[in-house]
Amino acid sequence: MAEVIFFIAAIGALAGAIGVVTLHNPFYSVLALVGHLISLAALFLLLRAEFLAAAQVIVYAGAVTVLYVFVVSYVGDGTVPLGRGGARLRVIAGLFIGMLFVELCIAMLGSGLKAIDGDGAPYVPGFGSPADIGEALLTKFQLPFQIASLLLLTATVGAVMLARRRDGGRALDDRPYVPGQYITPRSLFSGTLAEAVGRMRAPPEEPRQPAPVPAAAPAPRDGANPASGDDAGEEA
Amino acid sequence: MTSALVTAAVRTPHIDVAGLSPLIALAVGGMLALLVGIFLGRSARNVTPLISLLAIAASIGLSIWQFGEGKSVVADALAIDDLTLTLNFVLCATGIAAILLSWRSRAASVAGHPEYYALMMLSLLGMLVLVGSQNLVTLFIGFELLSIPLYVLCAAEFRKEGSLESGLKYLIVGSVGSATLLYGLALIYGATGSTDFAGIDRALAGGINGDVLLLSGIGLTLVGLAFKASVAPFHQWTPDVYEGAPTPVTAFMAVATKVAAFGVLLRLFDTALVNAQLDWAPIVAALAAITIVVGNVGALSQVSLKRMLAYSGVAQAGYLLCGLVVGTQLGVKATVFYLAVYCAMNVAAFAVVIARERASEYGDELPAFAGLGRSNPLMAWPMTIALLGLAGIPATAGFIGKFYLIDALVDGGYAWLGIVLVVGSMISLGYYLRVIAAMWMGERSGDVTPVRTAAPAPAGGSAGTPPVMAGGSQEADAELARSSKLEPEVVGVAWIATAVVLFFGIIPSPLFELAGKAGSVFTGIF
C-alpha cells in the first residue's frame, strides 16, 4: 500500500514541478504548484512527518499559493511574454540540468539502491509530532530558531524598503515606472571570459563625451526633481 | 502539573550569554537603529549610523573579552572560538568602513537611513553566525541572514540605472546558490545522519568515505558556497552586481561576504569533511586555478573600476581557495591572514572609488581617475598602495599574504597551484598598473562638466530614459563645491586602510600571530 501511494505521490510531485516551469499561463503554473505541494505533503505523511505534512498543506498549498494567485491575477494580464528565454540560454541551461541529472543518477545508482528493499530509518513513536518538533526547536536548534526570527524581520524590512518608494506619500517623483526601465541591456555572456577577450560585448552605449565647456547651459531635464542631490530621499 | 513534568523531561540547552555577546551586540544595534529611526526625523541620517558604529564597536570589545575562551554555545550550534572572533574583528572593521562610506551616500538616504543601516547590521550578524556555525542548520540560517539583506541593499538606490537590476540579479543567482547549498547539506545529512560538524566528522571517520551520496553532497555544498564567494565558474553575477549596486554596498559585499564565505568553507571542510580531503582537495584546486585565470583575464579589458575590482575580487577568491586546498593549519592561517589584508586593500580602493564617483561625472570609470596624482594626491596614494597590494608588490601586506599562501601550497604538495598564483599575479599587474598609470601620468579630465544632461532628449526622455546621476545645473554647482573639498570620513577610511596595508606589509607578525591563533582551533589537521 505504501509503495503504491509513494509512486502516485512521487509522480504527482514531479509532474507538478515540471508543470510549474513549462506551462505558459502563470495561473496554470500556480495550479501545478499546488498539485506539487500536495503531493509532497503526501510524501511527508509516508515518512510519518504528520505535522510537516499538515504545515505543508496549510502554509504552502493554502496561504502562499493564494498570495501567488492574487499576484498573478493582479499583474499577469498576459501582456508580458513568459517562457521566451534566449535560445542559447536554453541550450546552456539544458546542458547544466542534464549534467546535474546524470550526476545525481550516478549518486543514486552508486548507492546500489539498497534502500528500496529496506524499511528506511527506524521509526520512534512520537517522531514528527508537533511536540517533538517543538522540543527540537527549543533545545537543539534553539539558536537557528531565534536567528530565523531575525531573518523574517530582515525580509519584512527589506520588502517595506523596496515597496515604499512607489507609493504616493514617499515617492521621489511622479514618473510612472516602465518595466525594464532600470535594466541595462547586457550580453548573454556578461561576466564570462567572452567579455574579457572583447567578443560578445554588451550593446554599445551612446558615446559619453565630456562637454568641452561647462558653461554650455545644461537644460534641466523634464520632470527632474531639483532636489535630487544626496539629501533628496529625506522626508520634509 | 503536567507542565512541570514536561519541563523536567526536556533538557534545555545552556545559553551562554557571554559567549553570544558579540552577536547580541550586533543584533541589538540593528534593532535600535530601526526603532530609533521611527522617532527621529531628519536627524536619523546621523544618529542611526552612529548607533550602528557603537554596536559594532561593542561587538569588537566583547570579542576581545571572549578571545581565547574557545566556547561551543547553545547545544553546539555555534563555535565562539578564536577563528570566529578573529574573523569577527575583520568583519566588524569592514562594517565600520562600510557605514562610514555610506554616511553621506545617496543610497542610504533614498532607502531610508534606519532601514539601510539595520539591514547592514543584520547582514553582518549573518556573517558572524556563518563563520561560527558548526551545525548544518545554523550554517544555512546564517547564509540566508547574510544574503537577504544584501539583495535588498543592492537594490537600495532604486532609481539609479543598474541598482534594481543588480538586486534582482543577485537575488536570482543567490537563490540558485542557496538552493544548491541546501540540496548539498541535505545529502550530507542523509549520508552521515548528523547535522553537527562533529557528528559528520565521526561518520566520515567511521568509514563511509567514498559514499556517492556524500560526495554529491560535498560537491553541491561547495558549489553553493562558491556562488557566494564568487569562485569561477560561478562568478558570472559578480561584475554586473558589483557595478550596479550602490558603491558603499559594493564595498561591503566585496569584502565582508568573502570573509564569511571563506570562514565557513574553512570550518566546514577542515573540521566536518576533513577526512574526505583526498576527495575534495583536487576539485578545490581545479576551481582555484580556474578562478585565478578567469578573474585576472576578465579584469584586463574593464573600463569601470567597480567592474574591474569585481573581477579582481574573483581572482582574489582564487588565491584564497589555495589556503583551503592544502587542508593544513598553515593553509588556514595563510587564508585568514590574506582575508584580513584583502579587506584592508579593497576597502581603501573602494573608498577612493566612492570619492571619485561623488566628484567626477565619469563615475567609476577609468577617465575619472586620470591625473588624480596631481589634482588630488590625498586620494591617489591610497588607491596606488591598495592596487599595488592587491597585485602583491613587496612592502605591502598583499605580498606577505601571497607569500604565506604559496608557502602553504608548497608545504602541502600543491606547488603547481603556487605557480598558477604567481602567474595570475603577474597578469593582474596588467590592469592594476593601468589605473596607477592613469592616475599619475594621465591627463586630468574635467571634474564637473555636466555632460549627461545631453543624453535625455525631450522626445523620448519622459519615462523611458533612465535618469542618470547628474541632474540639473544646481546639482552641477553642488558637485563643483563638493569636488573641491573632500569628505573627511572617506579620506579617513582610505588612509586607515592604507596604513593597515603598509603596516602589515612591513611588520606582519602581529597579524600573523592572530591568524595563527585562529588556525590552531582546528585540532584535527596539522
PDB file of C-alpha atoms in Angstrom, chain A residues 210-211, chain B residues 356 359-362 367-368 370 443-449:
ATOM      1  CA  PRO A 210      32.531  65.275 -21.818  1.00  0.00           C
ATOM      2  CA  ALA A 211      31.230  68.607 -22.963  1.00  0.00           C
TER       3      ALA A 211
ATOM      4  CA  ARG B 356      35.737  59.939  -7.265  1.00  0.00           C
ATOM      5  CA  ALA B 359      33.121  64.216  -7.609  1.00  0.00           C
ATOM      6  CA  SER B 360      33.509  63.204 -11.218  1.00  0.00           C
ATOM      7  CA  GLU B 361      30.985  62.893 -13.998  1.00  0.00           C
ATOM      8  CA  TYR B 362      32.734  59.798 -15.252  1.00  0.00           C
ATOM      9  CA  PRO B 367      38.887  58.588 -17.009  1.00  0.00           C
ATOM     10  CA  ALA B 368      37.631  59.725 -13.602  1.00  0.00           C
ATOM     11  CA  ALA B 370      43.123  60.294 -14.880  1.00  0.00           C
ATOM     12  CA  GLU B 443      45.799  63.927 -18.409  1.00  0.00           C
ATOM     13  CA  ARG B 444      43.464  65.389 -15.845  1.00  0.00           C
ATOM     14  CA  SER B 445      39.936  65.449 -17.157  1.00  0.00           C
ATOM     15  CA  GLY B 446      37.323  67.986 -16.174  1.00  0.00           C
ATOM     16  CA  ASP B 447      35.673  67.068 -12.954  1.00  0.00           C
ATOM     17  CA  VAL B 448      32.314  68.645 -13.016  1.00  0.00           C
ATOM     18  CA  THR B 449      31.211  69.122 -16.581  1.00  0.00           C
TER      19      THR B 449
END
